[in-house]
């Protein structure tokens, strides 16, 4: 009993330890739920901040474009016929820009720019907060999964349900174990009481042993009598035809069924015999009648009748063969006619389907006659392209000193080529719009750099938590004049100040003089190259 109590105490300690682990996993699950709720809230805050930043940026783009467009109108209002234009030098002004009635001031544009920057900073902070909440939720999830693996050996599909079931099972097991401990303690107490009362019962036990020996002798005698009766029973059973009453009753039933079947067969045979006798009598009566009818009949020329029958049979066969051949041709032609009609209906349906499918395909592939050649995928890309251009213009306007602004070409050069993703450039100095192909080498480089930066800005804006950490620009600076080079470097320096690593790959001497930190690569005469870092 004492050993059993020790074992039960050990089991109780193990059970308490597992209950502690279950309670710890419940706590981790609650913390995980709180962390996930915090992540959801942070993500919603980021999406809202990003939406506000996009709106502020769009407002700034709109005001800035209106301000720049208005500059051309203000300049045109001061033009006088015969006096040279300060921009193009022409003394004739056939189509001057119109001055808008409501023109935003430079202060309005600057305020909108600051608001866009503030909203962008809030969006970036909200993105970092969302990423931190996500990391915390993942950490809590990993801790919960680790505790679940330690408790269950693997992560259950539904940890909460598994924990609830395990807690309930452990509670039930604890109750059973406590009951067993109470029972063992009661048994231990009872054992001590019994050991105290054993000496008075020793004499009574000896008397009971003697009485049991006498009863054992009587039982041996009874066993011998039972054995003799069983032998007699075996001999009687061997003399019977069947082993038991059930087999005898089954045999009687089989014999009765067989008797009923024989009686039925006899009755059927008797009825058939009576019918045959009746038919025999009827046939004999008919024979007698026919014999009387043939008594005065004349002889028939059987050979001539057979010959006539053969001729008629041959004609019948000829006509039957012809009828079969014609019927077969009619069936074949009817089947062919039915198939032709079915195929004609299929062709008609396919021609109708081809008409609208081709129209749909031409629309999706941009092949409609007289329309712009814009494919479906290009049409979808246009919306993203417009956003990238809007962000690229923020950089290009700075680098070009407010002269150039990119715009998607809405009309194709002709109706035969694909269109939709071509670019034009607006020259605010002379209020003109032309193809980007007319830009010089340096201007093309600034446009390309602006588009690359606009693409990165759009990716970071549309994908929460994703940030561009480094950018490398390879060549192109050699085509820039001094002023344009300064403006381009101003934009790149602004990027570098916003925790972005900007690397420039170039051989231009002016760049080397303006960049403090350099990685210089020089060729060795013996082959290979040598790298030197200058800070």
Short mmCIF file of C-alpha atoms in Angstrom, two decimals:
data_model
loop_
_atom_site.label_atom_id
_atom_site.label_comp_id
_atom_site.label_asym_id
_atom_site.label_seq_id
_atom_site.Cartn_x
_atom_site.Cartn_y
_atom_site.Cartn_z
CA UNK A 1 0.00 0.00 0.00
CA UNK A 2 2.84 2.38 0.92
CA UNK A 3 4.56 1.71 -2.44
CA UNK A 4 1.31 2.39 -4.29
CA UNK A 5 0.88 5.67 -2.38
CA UNK A 6 4.40 6.75 -3.37
CA UNK A 7 3.68 5.94 -7.03
CA UNK A 8 0.42 7.93 -6.89
CA UNK A 9 2.23 10.93 -5.37
CA UNK A 10 4.80 10.78 -8.20
CA UNK A 11 2.01 10.65 -10.81
CA UNK A 12 0.35 13.65 -9.15
CA UNK A 13 3.57 15.69 -9.40
CA UNK A 14 3.88 14.84 -13.14
CA UNK A 15 0.23 15.76 -13.65
CA UNK A 16 0.72 19.11 -11.85
CA UNK A 17 3.75 19.86 -14.04
CA UNK A 18 1.74 19.20 -17.25
CA UNK A 19 -1.13 21.33 -15.93
CA UNK A 20 1.39 24.15 -15.41
CA UNK A 21 2.55 23.83 -19.04
CA UNK A 22 -1.07 23.91 -20.25
CA UNK A 23 -1.69 27.08 -18.20
CA UNK A 24 1.46 28.63 -19.68
CA UNK A 25 0.30 27.81 -23.22
CA UNK A 26 -3.09 29.40 -22.47
CA UNK A 27 -1.29 32.57 -21.37
CA UNK A 28 0.83 32.55 -24.57
CA UNK A 29 -2.34 32.13 -26.66
CA UNK A 30 -3.90 35.16 -24.98
CA UNK A 31 -0.72 37.21 -25.55
CA UNK A 32 -0.66 36.04 -29.19
CA UNK A 33 -4.28 37.16 -29.65
CA UNK A 34 -3.43 40.58 -28.22
CA UNK A 35 -0.33 40.85 -30.45
CA UNK A 36 -2.34 39.87 -33.56
CA UNK A 37 -5.02 42.42 -32.68
CA UNK A 38 -2.31 45.07 -32.25
CA UNK A 39 -0.82 44.10 -35.65
CA UNK A 40 -4.23 44.32 -37.33
CA UNK A 41 -4.78 47.77 -35.78
CA UNK A 42 -1.29 48.93 -36.83
CA UNK A 43 -1.83 47.63 -40.36
CA UNK A 44 -5.16 49.47 -40.63
CA UNK A 45 -3.46 52.64 -39.34
CA UNK A 46 -0.73 52.25 -41.98
CA UNK A 47 -3.26 51.75 -44.81
CA UNK A 48 -5.12 54.88 -43.68
CA UNK A 49 -1.87 56.88 -43.42
CA UNK A 50 -0.77 55.68 -46.85
CA UNK A 51 -4.14 56.70 -48.35
CA UNK A 52 -3.81 60.19 -46.77
CA UNK A 53 -0.22 60.45 -48.06
CA UNK A 54 -1.36 59.53 -51.60
CA UNK A 55 -4.09 62.16 -51.43
CA UNK A 56 -1.68 64.83 -50.16
CA UNK A 57 0.81 63.90 -52.88
CA UNK A 58 -1.93 64.09 -55.53
CA UNK A 59 -3.00 67.53 -54.20
CA UNK A 60 0.60 68.72 -54.39
CA UNK A 61 0.96 67.38 -57.96
CA UNK A 62 -2.26 69.13 -58.98
CA UNK A 63 -1.28 72.49 -57.40
CA UNK A 64 2.28 72.30 -58.72
CA UNK A 65 1.11 71.51 -62.25
CA UNK A 66 -1.43 74.35 -62.11
CA UNK A 67 1.27 76.70 -60.79
CA UNK A 68 3.70 75.75 -63.55
CA UNK A 69 1.03 75.96 -66.25
CA UNK A 70 0.08 79.39 -64.95
CA UNK A 71 3.69 80.65 -65.36
CA UNK A 72 3.38 80.23 -69.10
CA UNK A 73 0.07 82.16 -69.04
CA UNK A 74 1.56 84.97 -66.94
CA UNK A 75 4.53 85.22 -69.32
CA UNK A 76 2.21 85.22 -72.36
CA UNK A 77 0.10 88.07 -70.92
CA UNK A 78 3.12 90.36 -71.10
CA UNK A 79 3.93 89.56 -74.75
CA UNK A 80 3.69 92.40 -77.29
CA UNK A 81 3.60 91.89 -81.05
CA UNK A 82 6.91 92.94 -82.49
CA UNK A 83 8.76 92.49 -79.21
CA UNK A 84 10.86 89.29 -78.86
CA UNK A 85 9.66 86.50 -76.56
CA UNK A 86 12.01 86.11 -73.57
CA UNK A 87 11.82 82.32 -73.98
CA UNK A 88 12.02 81.55 -77.70
CA UNK A 89 12.99 85.02 -79.06
CA UNK A 90 10.18 85.07 -81.65
CA UNK A 91 8.64 88.51 -82.42
CA UNK A 92 5.33 86.97 -83.50
CA UNK A 93 3.05 85.30 -80.99
CA UNK A 94 0.35 83.35 -82.91
CA UNK A 95 -0.81 81.13 -80.07
CA UNK A 96 0.08 82.54 -76.63
CA UNK A 97 -0.74 80.54 -73.48
CA UNK A 98 -3.97 81.47 -71.66
CA UNK A 99 -3.70 82.83 -68.13
CA UNK A 100 -5.91 80.87 -65.75
CA UNK A 101 -8.47 82.69 -63.59
CA UNK A 102 -7.58 80.83 -60.39
CA UNK A 103 -3.82 80.42 -60.01
CA UNK A 104 -2.26 78.83 -56.90
CA UNK A 105 0.54 80.81 -55.30
CA UNK A 106 4.03 79.53 -54.65
CA UNK A 107 3.15 79.57 -50.95
CA UNK A 108 0.16 77.27 -51.66
CA UNK A 109 2.42 74.89 -53.58
CA UNK A 110 5.05 74.91 -50.80
CA UNK A 111 2.37 74.27 -48.14
CA UNK A 112 1.00 71.36 -50.20
CA UNK A 113 4.55 70.01 -50.58
CA UNK A 114 5.16 70.17 -46.81
CA UNK A 115 1.80 68.50 -46.14
CA UNK A 116 2.70 65.72 -48.64
CA UNK A 117 6.09 65.25 -46.92
CA UNK A 118 4.44 65.17 -43.47
CA UNK A 119 1.89 62.62 -44.64
CA UNK A 120 4.66 60.55 -46.24
CA UNK A 121 6.57 60.59 -42.94
CA UNK A 122 3.43 59.50 -41.06
CA UNK A 123 2.92 56.72 -43.61
CA UNK A 124 6.55 55.59 -43.16
CA UNK A 125 6.21 55.65 -39.34
CA UNK A 126 2.96 53.70 -39.56
CA UNK A 127 4.68 51.18 -41.86
CA UNK A 128 7.50 50.71 -39.31
CA UNK A 129 4.95 50.34 -36.49
CA UNK A 130 3.05 47.76 -38.56
CA UNK A 131 6.28 45.83 -39.24
CA UNK A 132 7.16 45.92 -35.50
CA UNK A 133 3.69 44.68 -34.51
CA UNK A 134 3.95 41.94 -37.13
CA UNK A 135 7.36 40.88 -35.79
CA UNK A 136 6.01 40.80 -32.24
CA UNK A 137 2.99 38.73 -33.31
CA UNK A 138 5.29 36.30 -35.15
CA UNK A 139 7.52 36.02 -32.04
CA UNK A 140 4.50 35.28 -29.85
CA UNK A 141 3.28 32.76 -32.43
CA UNK A 142 6.66 31.00 -32.46
CA UNK A 143 6.68 30.85 -28.63
CA UNK A 144 3.16 29.42 -28.62
CA UNK A 145 4.09 26.85 -31.30
CA UNK A 146 7.23 25.87 -29.36
CA UNK A 147 5.17 25.39 -26.18
CA UNK A 148 2.58 23.41 -28.17
CA UNK A 149 5.31 21.13 -29.61
CA UNK A 150 6.73 20.60 -26.11
CA UNK A 151 3.25 19.77 -24.80
CA UNK A 152 1.74 17.77 -27.70
CA UNK A 153 4.80 16.71 -29.74
CA UNK A 154 3.54 18.74 -32.75
CA UNK A 155 1.54 21.91 -33.41
CA UNK A 156 -2.21 21.02 -33.47
CA UNK A 157 -4.44 22.43 -36.21
CA UNK A 158 -6.45 24.28 -33.53
CA UNK A 159 -4.25 25.01 -30.49
CA UNK A 160 -7.07 26.58 -28.44
CA UNK A 161 -9.32 23.53 -28.84
CA UNK A 162 -6.42 21.16 -28.14
CA UNK A 163 -5.50 23.10 -24.97
CA UNK A 164 -9.11 23.13 -23.78
CA UNK A 165 -9.44 19.38 -24.36
CA UNK A 166 -6.09 18.69 -22.67
CA UNK A 167 -6.99 20.89 -19.65
CA UNK A 168 -10.32 19.09 -19.31
CA UNK A 169 -8.60 15.70 -19.60
CA UNK A 170 -5.96 16.64 -17.03
CA UNK A 171 -8.67 17.90 -14.64
CA UNK A 172 -10.54 14.60 -14.97
CA UNK A 173 -7.29 12.64 -14.53
CA UNK A 174 -6.48 14.76 -11.44
CA UNK A 175 -9.86 13.99 -9.93
CA UNK A 176 -9.40 10.25 -10.59
CA UNK A 177 -5.88 10.36 -9.13
CA UNK A 178 -7.08 12.21 -6.01
CA UNK A 179 -9.83 9.63 -5.59
CA UNK A 180 -7.26 6.80 -5.90
CA UNK A 181 -5.04 8.51 -3.29
CA UNK A 182 -7.98 8.82 -0.91
CA UNK A 183 -8.87 5.15 -1.52
CA UNK A 184 -5.28 4.02 -0.89
CA UNK A 185 -5.11 6.05 2.32
CA UNK A 186 -8.39 4.56 3.49
CA UNK A 187 -7.04 1.06 2.63
CA UNK A 188 -3.87 1.78 4.59
CA UNK A 189 -5.92 2.83 7.61
CA UNK A 190 -8.10 -0.28 7.26
CA UNK A 191 -4.98 -2.49 7.05
CA UNK A 192 -3.70 -1.15 10.37
CA UNK A 193 -7.09 -1.81 12.01
CA UNK A 194 -7.15 -5.37 10.60
CA UNK A 195 -3.63 -6.08 11.85
CA UNK A 196 -4.76 -5.06 15.35
CA UNK A 197 -7.69 -7.55 15.24
CA UNK A 198 -5.77 -10.54 13.77
CA UNK A 199 -4.69 -12.35 17.05
CA UNK A 200 -8.30 -12.94 18.31
CA UNK A 201 -9.21 -14.42 14.91
CA UNK A 202 -6.36 -17.00 14.76
CA UNK A 203 -8.33 -19.70 16.69
CA UNK A 204 -11.38 -19.13 14.55
CA UNK A 205 -9.26 -19.59 11.42
CA UNK A 206 -7.95 -22.98 12.67
CA UNK A 207 -11.53 -24.18 13.27
CA UNK A 208 -12.53 -23.03 9.79
CA UNK A 209 -9.57 -24.92 8.28
CA UNK A 210 -10.68 -28.16 9.94
CA UNK A 211 -14.24 -27.66 8.75
CA UNK A 212 -12.94 -26.95 5.23
CA UNK A 213 -10.97 -30.28 5.23
CA UNK A 214 -14.15 -32.23 6.05
CA UNK A 215 -16.08 -30.41 3.30
CA UNK A 216 -13.27 -31.17 0.84
CA UNK A 217 -13.61 -34.93 1.54
CA UNK A 218 -17.38 -34.65 0.90
CA UNK A 219 -16.69 -32.79 -2.36
CA UNK A 220 -14.40 -35.62 -3.56
CA UNK A 221 -17.18 -38.15 -2.96
CA UNK A 222 -19.67 -36.01 -4.89
CA UNK A 223 -17.22 -35.65 -7.79
CA UNK A 224 -17.02 -39.46 -8.10
CA UNK A 225 -20.83 -39.73 -8.22
CA UNK A 226 -21.04 -36.97 -10.85
CA UNK A 227 -18.44 -38.73 -13.01
CA UNK A 228 -20.48 -41.98 -12.99
CA UNK A 229 -23.63 -40.11 -14.03
CA UNK A 230 -21.78 -38.39 -16.88
CA UNK A 231 -20.52 -41.75 -18.22
CA UNK A 232 -24.09 -43.07 -18.25
CA UNK A 233 -25.25 -39.96 -20.10
CA UNK A 234 -22.54 -40.41 -22.76
CA UNK A 235 -23.56 -44.03 -23.45
CA UNK A 236 -27.23 -43.04 -23.85
CA UNK A 237 -26.31 -40.25 -26.29
CA UNK A 238 -24.23 -42.65 -28.43
CA UNK A 239 -27.21 -45.01 -28.82
CA UNK A 240 -29.47 -42.26 -30.30
CA UNK A 241 -29.78 -41.72 -34.13
CA UNK A 242 -29.42 -37.96 -33.67
CA UNK A 243 -27.21 -36.05 -31.33
CA UNK A 244 -30.00 -33.86 -29.98
CA UNK A 245 -33.67 -32.95 -30.31
CA UNK A 246 -32.99 -30.07 -32.73
CA UNK A 247 -31.35 -32.41 -35.29
CA UNK A 248 -34.28 -34.83 -35.06
CA UNK A 249 -36.86 -32.06 -35.57
CA UNK A 250 -34.80 -30.70 -38.52
CA UNK A 251 -34.83 -34.15 -40.19
CA UNK A 252 -38.62 -34.45 -39.70
CA UNK A 253 -39.10 -31.04 -41.33
CA UNK A 254 -36.92 -32.00 -44.34
CA UNK A 255 -38.90 -35.24 -44.87
CA UNK A 256 -42.18 -33.31 -44.69
CA UNK A 257 -40.99 -30.81 -47.30
CA UNK A 258 -39.87 -33.61 -49.58
CA UNK A 259 -43.26 -35.35 -49.24
CA UNK A 260 -45.13 -32.14 -50.16
CA UNK A 261 -42.87 -31.67 -53.22
CA UNK A 262 -43.55 -35.27 -54.41
CA UNK A 263 -47.31 -34.82 -53.99
CA UNK A 264 -47.18 -31.61 -56.06
CA UNK A 265 -45.15 -33.34 -58.81
CA UNK A 266 -47.63 -36.27 -58.93
CA UNK A 267 -50.57 -33.88 -59.27
CA UNK A 268 -48.83 -31.97 -62.08
CA UNK A 269 -47.99 -35.17 -63.97
CA UNK A 270 -51.59 -36.39 -63.66
CA UNK A 271 -52.94 -33.13 -65.07
CA UNK A 272 -50.47 -33.30 -67.99
CA UNK A 273 -51.47 -36.92 -68.75
CA UNK A 274 -55.17 -35.97 -68.85
CA UNK A 275 -54.41 -33.11 -71.24
CA UNK A 276 -52.40 -35.39 -73.57
CA UNK A 277 -55.22 -37.95 -73.62
CA UNK A 278 -57.73 -35.23 -74.54
CA UNK A 279 -55.46 -33.91 -77.33
CA UNK A 280 -55.00 -37.45 -78.69
CA UNK A 281 -58.79 -37.89 -78.90
CA UNK A 282 -59.19 -34.54 -80.73
CA UNK A 283 -56.51 -35.43 -83.27
CA UNK A 284 -58.08 -38.81 -84.02
CA UNK A 285 -61.44 -37.07 -84.69
CA UNK A 286 -59.76 -34.65 -87.13
CA UNK A 287 -58.03 -37.55 -88.94
CA UNK A 288 -61.32 -39.31 -89.44
CA UNK A 289 -62.98 -36.12 -90.76
CA UNK A 290 -60.16 -35.39 -93.24
CA UNK A 291 -60.15 -38.99 -94.46
CA UNK A 292 -63.88 -38.71 -95.30
CA UNK A 293 -63.30 -35.40 -97.16
CA UNK A 294 -60.49 -36.87 -99.32
CA UNK A 295 -62.48 -39.95 -100.34
CA UNK A 296 -63.91 -38.36 -103.62
CA UNK A 297 -61.11 -35.79 -104.38
CA UNK A 298 -59.16 -35.72 -107.68
CA UNK A 299 -55.35 -36.09 -107.92
CA UNK A 300 -53.31 -32.87 -107.94
CA UNK A 301 -50.24 -32.24 -110.20
CA UNK A 302 -47.78 -31.58 -107.45
CA UNK A 303 -44.79 -31.14 -109.83
CA UNK A 304 -46.44 -28.30 -111.81
CA UNK A 305 -47.45 -26.56 -108.58
CA UNK A 306 -43.91 -26.89 -107.24
CA UNK A 307 -42.52 -25.45 -110.51
CA UNK A 308 -44.94 -22.50 -110.37
CA UNK A 309 -44.09 -21.98 -106.69
CA UNK A 310 -40.37 -21.93 -107.49
CA UNK A 311 -40.91 -19.28 -110.23
CA UNK A 312 -42.98 -17.12 -107.94
CA UNK A 313 -40.42 -17.55 -105.18
CA UNK A 314 -37.63 -16.43 -107.55
CA UNK A 315 -39.63 -13.32 -108.55
CA UNK A 316 -40.35 -12.60 -104.91
CA UNK A 317 -36.64 -12.92 -104.05
CA UNK A 318 -35.66 -10.58 -106.95
CA UNK A 319 -38.17 -7.93 -105.84
CA UNK A 320 -37.17 -8.36 -102.19
CA UNK A 321 -33.49 -7.90 -103.02
CA UNK A 322 -34.28 -4.76 -105.04
CA UNK A 323 -36.47 -3.43 -102.22
CA UNK A 324 -33.71 -4.13 -99.66
CA UNK A 325 -31.09 -2.35 -101.83
CA UNK A 326 -33.35 0.69 -102.35
CA UNK A 327 -34.27 0.77 -98.65
CA UNK A 328 -30.57 0.60 -97.71
CA UNK A 329 -29.76 3.50 -100.07
CA UNK A 330 -32.65 5.53 -98.65
CA UNK A 331 -31.45 4.90 -95.07
CA UNK A 332 -27.87 5.80 -96.02
CA UNK A 333 -28.92 8.98 -97.81
CA UNK A 334 -31.24 9.95 -94.94
CA UNK A 335 -28.38 9.49 -92.44
CA UNK A 336 -26.03 11.55 -94.62
CA UNK A 337 -28.66 14.29 -94.99
CA UNK A 338 -29.16 14.35 -91.18
CA UNK A 339 -25.39 14.61 -90.56
CA UNK A 340 -25.09 17.40 -93.16
CA UNK A 341 -27.89 19.32 -91.44
CA UNK A 342 -26.24 18.83 -88.03
CA UNK A 343 -22.83 19.90 -89.38
CA UNK A 344 -24.47 22.93 -91.05
CA UNK A 345 -26.01 23.98 -87.71
CA UNK A 346 -22.61 23.54 -86.00
CA UNK A 347 -20.89 25.62 -88.70
CA UNK A 348 -23.55 28.34 -88.41
CA UNK A 349 -23.13 28.46 -84.60
CA UNK A 350 -19.33 28.52 -84.94
CA UNK A 351 -19.51 31.33 -87.50
CA UNK A 352 -21.69 33.35 -85.09
CA UNK A 353 -19.33 32.64 -82.20
CA UNK A 354 -16.32 33.49 -84.41
CA UNK A 355 -17.85 36.90 -85.16
CA UNK A 356 -18.14 38.05 -81.54
CA UNK A 357 -14.99 36.19 -80.35
CA UNK A 358 -12.92 37.89 -83.08
CA UNK A 359 -14.40 41.26 -82.11
CA UNK A 360 -13.52 40.56 -78.47
CA UNK A 361 -10.01 39.36 -79.41
CA UNK A 362 -9.42 42.44 -81.59
CA UNK A 363 -10.53 44.65 -78.70
CA UNK A 364 -8.26 42.85 -76.18
CA UNK A 365 -5.30 42.82 -78.61
CA UNK A 366 -5.80 46.44 -79.73
CA UNK A 367 -6.52 45.52 -83.35
CA UNK A 368 -9.79 47.43 -83.94
CA UNK A 369 -9.72 49.37 -87.19
CA UNK A 370 -9.70 53.14 -86.76
CA UNK A 371 -8.99 52.92 -83.01
CA UNK A 372 -5.84 53.38 -80.94
CA UNK A 373 -3.81 50.14 -80.80
CA UNK A 374 -4.01 49.54 -77.04
CA UNK A 375 -3.87 45.92 -75.81
CA UNK A 376 -5.80 44.83 -72.73
CA UNK A 377 -2.65 44.31 -70.64
CA UNK A 378 -1.40 47.72 -71.80
CA UNK A 379 -4.73 49.27 -70.78
CA UNK A 380 -4.29 47.84 -67.26
CA UNK A 381 -0.65 48.98 -67.13
CA UNK A 382 -1.63 52.55 -68.06
CA UNK A 383 -3.14 53.23 -64.61
CA UNK A 384 0.10 52.18 -62.88
CA UNK A 385 2.16 54.01 -65.51
CA UNK A 386 0.26 57.25 -64.76
CA UNK A 387 1.10 56.92 -61.03
CA UNK A 388 4.79 56.27 -61.78
CA UNK A 389 4.90 59.29 -64.13
CA UNK A 390 3.30 61.50 -61.45
CA UNK A 391 5.98 60.51 -58.91
CA UNK A 392 8.77 60.76 -61.53
CA UNK A 393 7.73 64.35 -62.33
CA UNK A 394 8.44 65.34 -58.71
CA UNK A 395 12.09 64.49 -59.38
CA UNK A 396 12.28 65.69 -63.00
CA UNK A 397 10.86 69.14 -62.18
CA UNK A 398 13.65 69.64 -59.63
CA UNK A 399 16.43 68.33 -61.87
CA UNK A 400 15.25 70.37 -64.90
CA UNK A 401 14.63 73.56 -62.92
CA UNK A 402 10.88 73.39 -63.52
CA UNK A 403 11.25 73.17 -67.32
CA UNK A 404 10.26 69.59 -68.11
CA UNK A 405 7.34 67.39 -67.07
CA UNK A 406 6.61 63.90 -68.40
CA UNK A 407 3.18 62.99 -69.77
CA UNK A 408 1.77 59.78 -71.24
CA UNK A 409 1.12 60.17 -74.96
CA UNK A 410 -2.64 59.79 -75.42
CA UNK A 411 -2.56 59.62 -79.25
CA UNK A 412 -0.41 57.21 -81.26
CA UNK A 413 1.77 58.35 -84.12
CA UNK A 414 -0.43 56.33 -86.49
CA UNK A 415 -3.33 53.86 -86.36
CA UNK A 416 -1.20 50.86 -87.34
CA UNK A 417 1.16 50.47 -84.35
CA UNK A 418 0.51 49.58 -80.70
CA UNK A 419 0.22 52.55 -78.34
CA UNK A 420 -0.66 53.46 -74.76
CA UNK A 421 2.76 53.46 -73.04
CA UNK A 422 4.53 56.14 -75.12
CA UNK A 423 5.85 59.27 -73.39
CA UNK A 424 5.74 62.95 -74.28
CA UNK A 425 7.48 65.79 -72.48
CA UNK A 426 5.90 69.16 -71.61
CA UNK A 427 8.28 72.10 -71.92
CA UNK A 428 6.98 74.76 -69.50
CA UNK A 429 9.42 77.34 -70.85
CA UNK A 430 7.60 77.56 -74.20
CA UNK A 431 4.31 75.80 -73.27
CA UNK A 432 4.83 72.99 -75.82
CA UNK A 433 4.41 69.23 -75.78
CA UNK A 434 6.59 66.87 -77.81
CA UNK A 435 7.94 63.31 -77.85
CA UNK A 436 10.65 62.30 -75.38
CA UNK A 437 12.65 61.21 -78.43
CA UNK A 438 13.42 64.90 -79.02
CA UNK A 439 15.24 65.24 -75.67
CA UNK A 440 19.01 65.59 -75.68
CA UNK A 441 21.32 62.97 -74.11
CA UNK A 442 21.52 64.77 -70.76
CA UNK A 443 17.78 65.45 -70.70
CA UNK A 444 17.06 61.78 -71.54
CA UNK A 445 19.31 60.74 -68.66
CA UNK A 446 17.38 62.98 -66.22
CA UNK A 447 14.06 61.58 -67.51
CA UNK A 448 15.29 57.98 -67.15
CA UNK A 449 16.59 58.63 -63.62
CA UNK A 450 13.30 60.29 -62.65
CA UNK A 451 11.29 57.32 -63.96
CA UNK A 452 13.49 54.86 -62.02
CA UNK A 453 12.98 56.88 -58.82
CA UNK A 454 9.25 57.19 -59.50
CA UNK A 455 8.99 53.42 -59.96
CA UNK A 456 10.75 52.80 -56.63
CA UNK A 457 8.50 55.38 -54.87
CA UNK A 458 5.36 53.70 -56.24
CA UNK A 459 6.56 50.21 -55.19
CA UNK A 460 7.30 51.43 -51.65
CA UNK A 461 3.95 53.24 -51.47
CA UNK A 462 1.83 50.32 -52.73
CA UNK A 463 3.62 47.59 -50.71
CA UNK A 464 3.50 48.12 -46.94
CA UNK A 465 6.70 47.32 -45.08
CA UNK A 466 8.88 47.29 -48.26
CA UNK A 467 11.62 49.97 -48.37
CA UNK A 468 14.30 50.75 -50.96
CA UNK A 469 17.60 50.69 -49.03
CA UNK A 470 20.13 51.13 -51.86
CA UNK A 471 20.28 52.43 -55.43
CA UNK A 472 23.14 52.38 -57.96
CA UNK A 473 23.32 54.69 -61.01
CA UNK A 474 25.63 53.49 -63.80
CA UNK A 475 27.02 56.21 -66.12
CA UNK A 476 25.00 58.86 -67.97
CA UNK A 477 26.48 61.81 -66.04
CA UNK A 478 29.01 62.52 -68.74
CA UNK A 479 26.20 63.87 -70.99
CA UNK A 480 25.10 66.51 -68.43
CA UNK A 481 26.16 70.15 -68.38
CA UNK A 482 27.39 71.79 -65.16
CA UNK A 483 24.00 73.17 -64.07
CA UNK A 484 22.07 69.95 -64.88
CA UNK A 485 24.74 67.87 -63.14
CA UNK A 486 24.33 70.00 -60.00
CA UNK A 487 20.56 69.57 -60.06
CA UNK A 488 20.84 65.79 -60.52
CA UNK A 489 23.32 65.53 -57.64
CA UNK A 490 20.98 67.65 -55.50
CA UNK A 491 18.21 65.09 -55.97
CA UNK A 492 20.54 62.16 -55.27
CA UNK A 493 21.90 63.88 -52.13
CA UNK A 494 18.34 64.38 -50.90
CA UNK A 495 17.77 60.64 -51.37
CA UNK A 496 20.97 59.81 -49.48
CA UNK A 497 19.87 62.02 -46.57
CA UNK A 498 16.69 59.93 -46.20
CA UNK A 499 18.58 56.79 -45.06
CA UNK A 500 19.01 55.58 -48.67
CA UNK A 501 22.41 54.40 -49.91
CA UNK A 502 23.08 55.94 -53.36
CA UNK A 503 25.98 54.58 -55.40
CA UNK A 504 27.19 56.32 -58.59
CA UNK A 505 29.28 54.37 -61.11
CA UNK A 506 31.07 56.90 -63.36
CA UNK A 507 34.39 58.16 -64.69
CA UNK A 508 33.37 61.85 -64.74
CA UNK A 509 36.01 64.00 -62.96
CA UNK A 510 33.45 66.55 -61.69
CA UNK A 511 31.64 63.78 -59.83
CA UNK A 512 34.86 62.59 -58.20
CA UNK A 513 35.46 66.11 -56.85
CA UNK A 514 31.92 66.33 -55.36
CA UNK A 515 31.64 62.87 -53.78
CA UNK A 516 33.48 62.34 -50.48
CA UNK A 517 33.20 58.57 -50.07
CA UNK A 518 34.56 56.68 -53.05
CA UNK A 519 35.43 53.14 -54.12
CA UNK A 520 38.17 53.61 -56.73
CA UNK A 521 38.92 50.70 -59.13
CA UNK A 522 42.23 50.80 -61.06
CA UNK A 523 43.59 48.29 -63.57
CA UNK A 524 46.92 46.65 -62.84
CA UNK A 525 49.51 46.23 -65.59
CA UNK A 526 50.08 42.65 -64.52
CA UNK A 527 46.41 41.93 -64.94
CA UNK A 528 43.33 42.28 -62.74
CA UNK A 529 42.26 45.35 -60.82
CA UNK A 530 42.94 47.01 -57.50
CA UNK A 531 40.19 48.49 -55.28
CA UNK A 532 40.79 51.42 -52.96
CA UNK A 533 38.25 52.95 -50.55
CA UNK A 534 38.56 56.68 -49.99
CA UNK A 535 36.54 58.22 -47.14
#
